[in-house]
Tab-separated table of C-alpha atoms in Angstrom:
chain	number	residue	atom	x	y	z
R	1	MET	CA	18.773	0.899	-43.061
R	2	ARG	CA	14.765	0.690	-41.669
R	3	ARG	CA	14.983	-3.014	-42.574
R	4	PHE	CA	18.341	-3.536	-40.977
R	5	SER	CA	17.195	-1.021	-37.501
R	6	LEU	CA	13.758	-3.368	-37.731
R	7	TRP	CA	16.756	-6.432	-37.284
R	8	LEU	CA	18.333	-5.002	-34.481
R	9	ARG	CA	15.453	-4.488	-32.561
R	10	GLY	CA	14.960	-8.262	-32.403
R	11	LYS	CA	18.541	-8.335	-31.159
R	12	PRO	CA	19.723	-6.522	-28.805
R	13	LEU	CA	22.961	-8.297	-27.876
R	14	VAL	CA	23.927	-7.354	-31.231
R	15	ALA	CA	22.838	-3.405	-31.500
R	16	ASP	CA	23.733	-3.599	-27.156
R	17	SER	CA	27.478	-4.516	-28.279
R	18	ILE	CA	27.942	-2.475	-31.604
R	19	LEU	CA	27.338	0.282	-28.912
R	20	ALA	CA	29.930	-0.890	-26.703
R	21	PHE	CA	31.724	-0.997	-29.396
R	22	GLY	CA	31.341	2.419	-30.658
R	23	LEU	CA	31.778	3.290	-26.223
R	24	LEU	CA	35.623	1.313	-27.217
R	25	LEU	CA	36.446	4.026	-30.584
R	26	LEU	CA	35.676	6.706	-28.382
R	27	ASP	CA	37.143	6.095	-25.611
R	28	LEU	CA	40.420	4.816	-27.753
R	29	THR	CA	41.148	8.464	-28.308
R	30	GLY	CA	41.954	9.603	-24.623
R	31	LEU	CA	45.032	7.905	-25.053
R	32	GLY	CA	47.351	9.861	-25.741
R	33	GLU	CA	46.571	12.056	-22.364
R	34	SER	CA	47.396	8.940	-20.342
R	35	ARG	CA	51.518	8.342	-19.355
R	36	GLU	CA	50.529	4.352	-18.789
R	37	LYS	CA	48.929	3.734	-21.788
R	38	VAL	CA	48.604	-0.360	-21.139
R	39	VAL	CA	46.870	0.263	-18.613
R	40	TYR	CA	45.085	2.752	-19.798
R	41	LEU	CA	43.887	0.042	-22.597
R	42	VAL	CA	42.897	-2.481	-20.110
R	43	ILE	CA	41.045	-0.525	-18.513
R	44	GLY	CA	38.696	1.180	-21.777
R	45	GLY	CA	37.882	-2.155	-22.921
R	46	LEU	CA	37.587	-2.890	-19.796
R	47	LEU	CA	34.127	-0.229	-18.901
R	48	PRO	CA	32.601	-0.877	-21.940
R	49	ILE	CA	31.745	-4.814	-21.883
R	50	PRO	CA	28.433	-4.358	-19.324
R	51	VAL	CA	27.491	-2.344	-22.162
R	52	ALA	CA	27.008	-5.409	-24.633
R	53	PHE	CA	25.007	-6.943	-21.634
R	54	ARG	CA	22.847	-4.306	-20.358
R	55	ARG	CA	19.694	-5.819	-21.652
R	56	ALA	CA	20.400	-9.231	-20.670
R	57	TYR	CA	21.733	-8.339	-17.897
R	58	PRO	CA	20.746	-4.957	-16.542
R	59	ARG	CA	21.270	-5.415	-12.763
R	60	ALA	CA	24.419	-7.415	-12.301
R	61	MET	CA	25.652	-5.614	-16.397
R	62	SER	CA	24.656	-1.787	-14.201
R	63	ALA	CA	26.941	-2.914	-10.445
R	64	LEU	CA	29.842	-3.859	-12.388
R	65	MET	CA	29.691	-0.612	-14.482
R	66	LEU	CA	29.875	1.046	-10.944
R	67	LEU	CA	32.316	-0.772	-9.349
R	68	LEU	CA	34.136	-0.529	-13.339
R	69	ALA	CA	34.072	2.961	-12.810
R	70	LEU	CA	34.961	3.160	-9.037
R	71	SER	CA	38.458	0.618	-9.384
R	72	THR	CA	39.022	3.570	-12.550
R	73	SER	CA	39.080	6.171	-9.968
R	74	ALA	CA	41.180	4.300	-7.056
R	75	VAL	CA	43.947	3.251	-10.345
R	76	ASN	CA	44.255	6.925	-11.995
R	77	TYR	CA	44.893	7.673	-8.349
R	78	LEU	CA	47.910	5.296	-7.248
R	79	LEU	CA	50.076	6.061	-11.137
R	80	ASP	CA	48.637	9.788	-10.616
R	81	ASP	CA	47.249	10.129	-13.755
R	82	HIS	CA	44.750	12.119	-14.851
R	83	ALA	CA	43.836	10.930	-18.479
R	84	SER	CA	40.152	10.722	-18.653
R	85	HIS	CA	38.364	7.276	-19.706
R	86	PRO	CA	35.021	8.551	-22.477
R	87	ALA	CA	34.321	5.021	-22.225
R	88	LEU	CA	32.932	6.071	-18.788
R	89	LEU	CA	29.530	7.652	-20.505
R	90	ALA	CA	28.990	4.155	-19.678
R	91	LEU	CA	27.266	5.175	-16.361
R	92	GLY	CA	24.270	7.274	-17.832
R	93	ILE	CA	23.888	4.459	-20.361
R	94	MET	CA	23.804	2.381	-16.999
R	95	LEU	CA	21.597	3.792	-15.520
R	96	TYR	CA	18.664	4.185	-18.815
R	97	THR	CA	18.906	1.389	-18.880
R	98	LEU	CA	17.209	-0.220	-15.476
R	99	VAL	CA	14.974	3.508	-15.646
R	100	ALA	CA	13.648	1.962	-19.039
R	101	TYR	CA	14.224	-1.229	-18.757
R	102	VAL	CA	13.787	-2.749	-14.458
R	103	GLY	CA	12.066	-0.016	-12.463
R	104	ARG	CA	12.586	3.688	-10.762
R	105	ARG	CA	13.820	1.928	-7.293
R	106	GLU	CA	16.473	0.239	-8.741
R	107	GLY	CA	17.504	3.268	-10.504
R	108	LEU	CA	17.493	4.979	-7.437
R	109	LEU	CA	19.493	2.909	-6.062
R	110	LEU	CA	22.115	3.150	-8.561
R	111	LEU	CA	22.101	7.384	-8.385
R	112	VAL	CA	23.126	7.002	-4.912
R	113	GLY	CA	26.260	4.634	-5.934
R	114	LEU	CA	26.990	7.077	-8.681
R	115	ALA	CA	26.970	9.950	-6.647
R	116	ILE	CA	29.096	8.106	-4.260
R	117	GLU	CA	31.360	7.562	-7.316
R	118	SER	CA	31.365	10.871	-8.798
R	119	THR	CA	32.468	12.250	-5.061
R	120	VAL	CA	35.373	9.800	-5.277
R	121	SER	CA	36.315	11.077	-8.880
R	122	VAL	CA	35.969	14.394	-7.712
R	123	ILE	CA	38.297	13.693	-4.471
R	124	LEU	CA	40.833	11.341	-5.293
R	125	LEU	CA	41.816	13.232	-9.054
R	126	ASP	CA	41.464	16.623	-7.707
R	127	GLN	CA	39.192	18.029	-10.423
R	128	PRO	CA	37.455	21.490	-11.022
R	129	VAL	CA	34.246	20.692	-8.244
R	130	PRO	CA	31.710	23.096	-10.257
R	131	SER	CA	31.785	22.206	-13.816
R	132	THR	CA	32.349	18.515	-12.982
R	133	VAL	CA	29.790	18.315	-10.349
R	134	ALA	CA	27.281	20.519	-13.419
R	135	PHE	CA	28.023	18.603	-16.008
R	136	ILE	CA	27.475	15.160	-14.050
R	137	SER	CA	24.063	16.062	-12.959
R	138	LEU	CA	23.279	17.268	-16.076
R	139	PHE	CA	24.130	14.287	-18.314
R	140	TYR	CA	21.761	12.297	-15.440
R	141	ALA	CA	19.072	14.311	-15.123
R	142	LEU	CA	19.173	13.628	-19.242
R	143	CYS	CA	19.270	10.424	-19.098
R	144	TRP	CA	16.925	9.474	-16.753
R	145	THR	CA	14.372	11.601	-18.527
R	146	LEU	CA	14.968	10.017	-21.836
R	147	ALA	CA	14.308	6.918	-19.638
R	148	GLU	CA	10.672	7.643	-18.260
R	149	PHE	CA	9.769	9.334	-21.991
R	150	ASN	CA	11.051	5.388	-23.622
R	151	GLY	CA	9.701	3.106	-20.551
R	152	ALA	CA	6.993	4.695	-20.745
R	153	ARG	CA	6.766	4.811	-24.875
R	154	HIS	CA	7.217	1.018	-24.320
R	155	ALA	CA	4.771	0.503	-21.499
R	156	TYR	CA	1.821	2.080	-23.338
R	157	ASP	CA	2.954	-0.481	-26.530
R	158	SER	CA	3.345	-3.533	-24.545
R	159	GLU	CA	-0.577	-2.871	-23.801
R	160	VAL	CA	-1.090	-1.671	-26.989
R	161	ALA	CA	-0.022	-4.708	-28.163
R	162	ALA	CA	-1.405	-7.274	-25.724
R	163	ARG	CA	-4.974	-5.479	-26.020
R	164	LEU	CA	-5.140	-6.087	-29.620
R	165	ALA	CA	-3.990	-9.599	-29.083
R	166	VAL	CA	-7.015	-10.218	-26.741
R	167	ALA	CA	-8.997	-8.482	-29.021
R	168	ASP	CA	-8.132	-10.962	-31.962
R	169	TYR	CA	-8.466	-14.036	-29.976
R	170	ASP	CA	-11.750	-13.124	-29.182
R	171	ARG	CA	-12.542	-11.845	-32.768
R	172	GLU	CA	-11.357	-15.480	-33.594
R	173	ARG	CA	-13.848	-16.822	-30.222
R	174	ARG	CA	-16.763	-15.310	-31.597
R	175	THR	CA	-15.921	-15.971	-35.033
R	176	HIS	CA	-15.751	-19.768	-34.746
R	177	GLU	CA	-18.606	-19.224	-31.793
R	178	ALA	CA	-20.642	-17.803	-35.065
R	179	VAL	CA	-20.026	-20.660	-37.035
R	180	ALA	CA	-21.038	-23.172	-35.124
R	181	MET	CA	-24.214	-20.843	-34.074
R	182	GLU	CA	-25.018	-21.312	-37.731
R	183	ARG	CA	-24.127	-25.105	-37.722
R	184	THR	CA	-26.687	-25.202	-34.935
R	185	ARG	CA	-29.050	-23.152	-37.844
R	186	ILE	CA	-28.020	-26.032	-40.346
R	187	ALA	CA	-28.501	-28.729	-38.356
R	188	ARG	CA	-32.367	-27.797	-37.439
R	189	GLU	CA	-32.925	-27.283	-40.622
R	190	LEU	CA	-32.184	-30.548	-41.108
R	191	HIS	CA	-34.230	-32.187	-39.421
R	192	ASP	CA	-37.257	-29.930	-40.759
R	193	VAL	CA	-36.609	-31.081	-44.465
R	194	VAL	CA	-36.213	-34.879	-42.872
R	195	ALA	CA	-39.772	-34.632	-40.845
R	196	HIS	CA	-40.949	-33.497	-43.495
R	197	ALA	CA	-39.855	-35.204	-46.105
R	198	VAL	CA	-40.658	-38.636	-44.524
R	199	SER	CA	-43.861	-37.410	-42.965
R	200	VAL	CA	-45.040	-36.536	-46.257
R	201	MET	CA	-43.888	-40.169	-47.485
R	202	ILE	CA	-45.788	-42.052	-44.512
R	203	VAL	CA	-48.834	-40.521	-45.248
R	204	GLN	CA	-49.105	-40.556	-49.165
R	205	SER	CA	-47.568	-44.319	-49.043
R	206	ASP	CA	-50.442	-45.278	-46.118
R	207	GLY	CA	-52.909	-43.365	-49.284
R	208	ALA	CA	-51.606	-45.465	-51.896
R	209	ARG	CA	-52.185	-49.011	-49.856
R	210	TYR	CA	-55.638	-47.786	-49.528
R	211	ALA	CA	-56.645	-46.427	-53.366
R	212	LEU	CA	-54.306	-49.512	-54.928
R	213	ARG	CA	-56.959	-51.373	-55.520
R	214	ARG	CA	-59.845	-48.992	-55.812
R	215	ASP	CA	-58.351	-46.447	-57.496
R	216	PRO	CA	-55.411	-47.086	-59.064
R	217	ASP	CA	-53.860	-43.472	-61.212
R	218	VAL	CA	-54.851	-41.965	-57.223
R	219	ALA	CA	-52.209	-44.888	-56.056
R	220	GLU	CA	-49.514	-44.548	-58.459
R	221	GLN	CA	-49.632	-40.441	-58.263
R	222	ALA	CA	-49.898	-41.266	-54.586
R	223	MET	CA	-46.260	-43.080	-55.145
R	224	ALA	CA	-44.976	-40.570	-57.859
R	225	THR	CA	-45.251	-37.994	-54.619
R	226	VAL	CA	-43.300	-40.023	-52.897
R	227	ALA	CA	-40.735	-40.635	-54.975
R	228	ALA	CA	-40.385	-36.513	-55.736
R	229	THR	CA	-40.677	-36.015	-51.993
R	230	GLY	CA	-37.992	-38.652	-51.032
R	231	ARG	CA	-35.247	-37.153	-53.734
R	232	GLU	CA	-35.631	-33.901	-52.951
R	233	ALA	CA	-35.424	-34.334	-49.331
R	234	LEU	CA	-32.139	-36.430	-50.404
R	235	ARG	CA	-30.998	-33.553	-51.741
R	236	GLU	CA	-31.562	-31.067	-49.724
R	237	LEU	CA	-29.606	-33.282	-47.294
R	238	ARG	CA	-26.453	-34.012	-49.304
R	239	ARG	CA	-26.303	-30.643	-49.216
R	240	THR	CA	-26.676	-30.166	-45.453
R	241	VAL	CA	-24.375	-32.665	-44.614
R	242	ALA	CA	-21.710	-31.325	-47.369
R	243	LEU	CA	-21.890	-28.413	-45.341
R	244	LEU	CA	-21.452	-29.665	-41.665
R	245	ARG	CA	-18.379	-32.078	-43.277
R	246	THR	CA	-17.057	-28.519	-43.878
R	247	ASP	CA	-14.877	-27.249	-39.958
R	248	HIS	CA	-14.917	-23.423	-40.060
R	249	ALA	CA	-12.706	-23.893	-36.378
R	250	PRO	CA	-9.419	-21.658	-37.607
R	251	ASP	CA	-6.173	-24.191	-36.750
R	252	SER	CA	-4.646	-21.986	-33.088
R	253	LEU	CA	-7.561	-23.609	-31.556
R	254	PRO	CA	-8.390	-24.370	-29.620
R	255	GLN	CA	-5.612	-24.919	-27.332
R	256	HIS	CA	-5.434	-27.601	-24.742
R	257	GLY	CA	-4.095	-28.150	-20.784
R	258	THR	CA	-1.499	-26.016	-18.780
R	259	ALA	CA	-0.023	-24.560	-21.671
R	260	GLY	CA	-3.213	-22.710	-23.452
R	261	LEU	CA	-4.258	-21.721	-20.114
R	262	ALA	CA	-0.960	-19.780	-18.867
R	263	ARG	CA	-0.895	-18.346	-22.313
R	264	LEU	CA	-4.194	-17.113	-21.699
R	265	VAL	CA	-3.674	-16.104	-18.751
R	266	GLU	CA	-0.593	-14.149	-20.031
R	267	MET	CA	-2.381	-12.019	-22.637
R	268	MET	CA	-4.760	-11.000	-20.068
R	269	ARG	CA	-2.236	-10.342	-17.042
R	270	GLY	CA	-0.447	-8.778	-20.387
R	271	THR	CA	-3.905	-5.847	-20.433
R	272	GLY	CA	-3.545	-4.732	-16.956
R	273	LEU	CA	-5.679	-7.481	-15.857
R	274	ALA	CA	-4.048	-8.971	-12.667
R	275	VAL	CA	-4.602	-12.668	-12.643
R	276	ASP	CA	-3.845	-14.830	-9.784
R	277	THR	CA	-3.979	-18.699	-10.918
R	278	GLU	CA	-4.094	-22.033	-8.529
R	279	LEU	CA	-3.939	-25.083	-10.926
R	280	THR	CA	-3.774	-29.035	-8.934
R	281	GLY	CA	-3.835	-31.849	-10.415
R	282	GLY	CA	-2.800	-32.981	-13.850
R	283	LEU	CA	-5.273	-31.443	-16.169
R	284	ASP	CA	-2.754	-32.371	-19.407
R	285	GLY	CA	-4.086	-35.762	-19.326
R	286	ILE	CA	-7.804	-35.450	-19.602
R	287	ALA	CA	-9.911	-35.633	-22.813
R	288	PRO	CA	-9.858	-32.305	-25.053
R	289	GLU	CA	-13.196	-31.772	-24.976
R	290	VAL	CA	-13.001	-31.203	-21.036
R	291	SER	CA	-9.573	-29.193	-21.892
R	292	LEU	CA	-11.299	-27.515	-23.949
R	293	GLY	CA	-14.832	-26.570	-22.305
R	294	VAL	CA	-11.990	-25.418	-19.044
R	295	HIS	CA	-9.809	-23.349	-21.323
R	296	ARG	CA	-13.496	-21.447	-22.538
R	297	VAL	CA	-15.163	-21.001	-19.419
R	298	ILE	CA	-11.714	-19.009	-18.183
R	299	GLN	CA	-11.368	-17.199	-21.293
R	300	GLU	CA	-14.821	-16.298	-21.268
R	301	SER	CA	-14.977	-14.808	-17.860
R	302	LEU	CA	-11.761	-12.851	-17.326
R	303	THR	CA	-12.723	-11.217	-21.094
R	304	ASN	CA	-15.921	-9.528	-18.862
R	305	THR	CA	-14.196	-9.291	-16.264
R	306	LEU	CA	-11.772	-7.281	-18.678
R	307	ARG	CA	-15.172	-5.278	-20.010
R	308	HIS	CA	-16.975	-4.544	-16.394
R	309	ALA	CA	-15.236	-4.981	-13.129
R	310	GLY	CA	-14.232	-1.152	-13.680
R	311	PRO	CA	-10.543	0.551	-13.249
R	312	ASN	CA	-8.252	-1.337	-11.809
R	313	PRO	CA	-9.398	-4.808	-11.819
R	314	LYS	CA	-8.076	-8.464	-9.706
R	315	ALA	CA	-9.581	-12.507	-11.110
R	316	TRP	CA	-8.417	-15.330	-9.191
R	317	VAL	CA	-8.571	-18.043	-11.437
R	318	ARG	CA	-9.303	-22.093	-8.903
R	319	VAL	CA	-9.140	-24.966	-11.473
R	320	ARG	CA	-9.067	-27.968	-9.781
R	321	ARG	CA	-8.969	-31.801	-11.319
R	322	ARG	CA	-11.291	-34.383	-8.086
R	323	ASP	CA	-11.665	-37.410	-8.715
R	324	ALA	CA	-14.822	-37.501	-11.013
R	325	ASP	CA	-14.609	-34.046	-12.115
R	326	VAL	CA	-12.996	-30.735	-13.058
R	327	LEU	CA	-13.653	-27.894	-10.849
R	328	VAL	CA	-13.263	-24.367	-12.089
R	329	GLU	CA	-14.031	-20.671	-10.094
R	330	VAL	CA	-13.591	-17.503	-11.666
R	331	THR	CA	-13.831	-15.042	-9.231
R	332	ASP	CA	-13.155	-11.028	-10.038
R	333	THR	CA	-13.741	-7.622	-8.029
R	334	GLY	CA	-17.001	-7.323	-8.853
R	335	GLY	CA	-17.890	-4.557	-11.288
R	336	ILE	CA	-17.041	-1.736	-7.897
R	337	PRO	CA	-14.943	1.197	-9.549
R	338	VAL	CA	-12.446	2.768	-7.114
R	339	HIS	CA	-11.678	5.479	-9.601
R	340	GLY	CA	-13.672	6.921	-12.280
R	341	PRO	CA	-17.191	7.446	-13.657
R	342	PRO	CA	-19.731	5.630	-13.326
R	343	GLY	CA	-20.972	2.980	-16.042
R	344	SER	CA	-17.046	2.831	-17.564
R	345	SER	CA	-17.121	-0.501	-17.836
R	346	ILE	CA	-17.124	-1.897	-21.667
R	347	GLU	CA	-20.815	-2.910	-22.128
R	348	GLY	CA	-21.362	-6.799	-23.565
R	349	SER	CA	-23.933	-8.580	-25.820
R	350	GLY	CA	-24.624	-11.038	-22.569
R	351	MET	CA	-24.559	-14.061	-25.127
R	352	GLY	CA	-20.953	-15.075	-22.628
R	353	LEU	CA	-23.222	-16.535	-20.038
R	354	VAL	CA	-25.298	-17.818	-22.039
R	355	GLY	CA	-22.423	-19.804	-24.302
R	356	MET	CA	-21.141	-20.958	-21.629
R	357	ARG	CA	-24.343	-22.347	-20.425
R	358	GLU	CA	-24.813	-24.781	-23.232
R	359	ARG	CA	-20.852	-25.810	-23.572
R	360	ILE	CA	-20.704	-26.612	-20.028
R	361	ALA	CA	-24.482	-28.785	-20.022
R	362	VAL	CA	-23.532	-30.396	-24.041
R	363	LEU	CA	-20.625	-32.039	-21.465
R	364	GLY	CA	-22.531	-32.838	-18.786
R	365	GLY	CA	-22.410	-30.844	-15.928
R	366	THR	CA	-22.829	-27.759	-14.747
R	367	LEU	CA	-22.333	-23.981	-14.260
R	368	GLU	CA	-23.569	-21.197	-11.500
R	369	THR	CA	-22.881	-17.573	-11.478
R	370	GLY	CA	-23.473	-14.854	-9.666
R	371	ARG	CA	-22.355	-12.400	-6.626
R	372	MET	CA	-21.178	-13.701	-3.454
R	373	PRO	CA	-22.510	-11.464	-0.594
R	374	ASP	CA	-19.152	-9.612	-0.083
R	375	GLY	CA	-19.691	-8.197	-3.904
R	376	ALA	CA	-17.949	-10.235	-5.938
R	377	TRP	CA	-18.457	-11.919	-8.964
R	378	LEU	CA	-18.230	-15.458	-9.477
R	379	VAL	CA	-18.382	-18.325	-12.141
R	380	ARG	CA	-18.235	-21.760	-11.012
R	381	ALA	CA	-18.449	-24.490	-13.762
R	382	THR	CA	-18.236	-28.501	-13.069
R	383	ILE	CA	-17.706	-30.551	-15.542
R	384	PRO	CA	-17.471	-34.361	-15.190
R	385	LEU	CA	-13.671	-36.221	-16.918
R	386	ASP	CA	-15.851	-38.533	-18.873
R	387	PRO	CA	-18.947	-36.661	-20.183
R	388	GLY	CA	-21.027	-37.910	-22.185
R	389	LEU	CA	-22.008	-35.519	-24.974
R	390	SER	CA	-26.017	-35.007	-25.147
R	391	ASP	CA	-27.323	-34.024	-29.537
């Protein structure tokens, strides 16, 4: 049953169709009370239909359900048939759907329509007012309460999932940067090994050249030292190059172009960070290293905004491709808390800006960061379209 439940959770149309079929079977229990059985069956077959598509088209199906309920009351009045349709419980289901998946405003509009429908039904079908009003009020109140509870739970789960996705994404980035730093350290060691070995070999070779005629034994010893130093340097060189040949970056990184930026922005929006974007120029045709640089600058800037901009943060991302370069500007609310105690922002290591500067410098661009006169925080990067990658 758990596996079946998890399977249904990913297929809302199937789950809602099963619910609609259950309402159809429930509606058949009132067939014996009707004097117009054919009409009753037609109405009973129509009433569950909106339930099957309630999550795919919540607004349209809610309006259709309300129209079907009003039509049912009118038909029963014209035919003088007072048989009840249990499938009208779908009205409460549609109210629940709107409040939980769309919003309270749409739910209130439907609730007004349901009040009108209930009034028409009571008047036309001469139903007992106290008991009918009490039942309908209690039923709709229960549906609204359940919708509020489940809607809050869904919103909480979505935000937690989004924040976990950002955390995983940030962890992968940090892992990648840690590997890059390790590779830089290995490169420095390689330079030290080669420089030291070559220096020793040059000194010993010069000494052997001068001692070759006067003291052959000394010259022979110097050349032996040169050979041993060369062999040791070659071993170190092979070991270090073997490490550098392996790319430790995850397969999912990097994501280039507008698709990667859209995924990044959507992920940050899921955490509650309001992000406005403006992309101009063809960003999908630029060099991969430039696209990666743009992606990393925006990622680090939005992550810093989420950490330091306090409650209700907002960021503006502007990326513009120009004739010779790409201009990236990310501004945010500047870390001025509107609500909450001071110091509620998340402390960082301070390496993000350093990493951005190093990356942009490698691409031959420039990076400017700082607070603007209005208090907003600005990150502006300019990356050449034809970067001259520096060593």
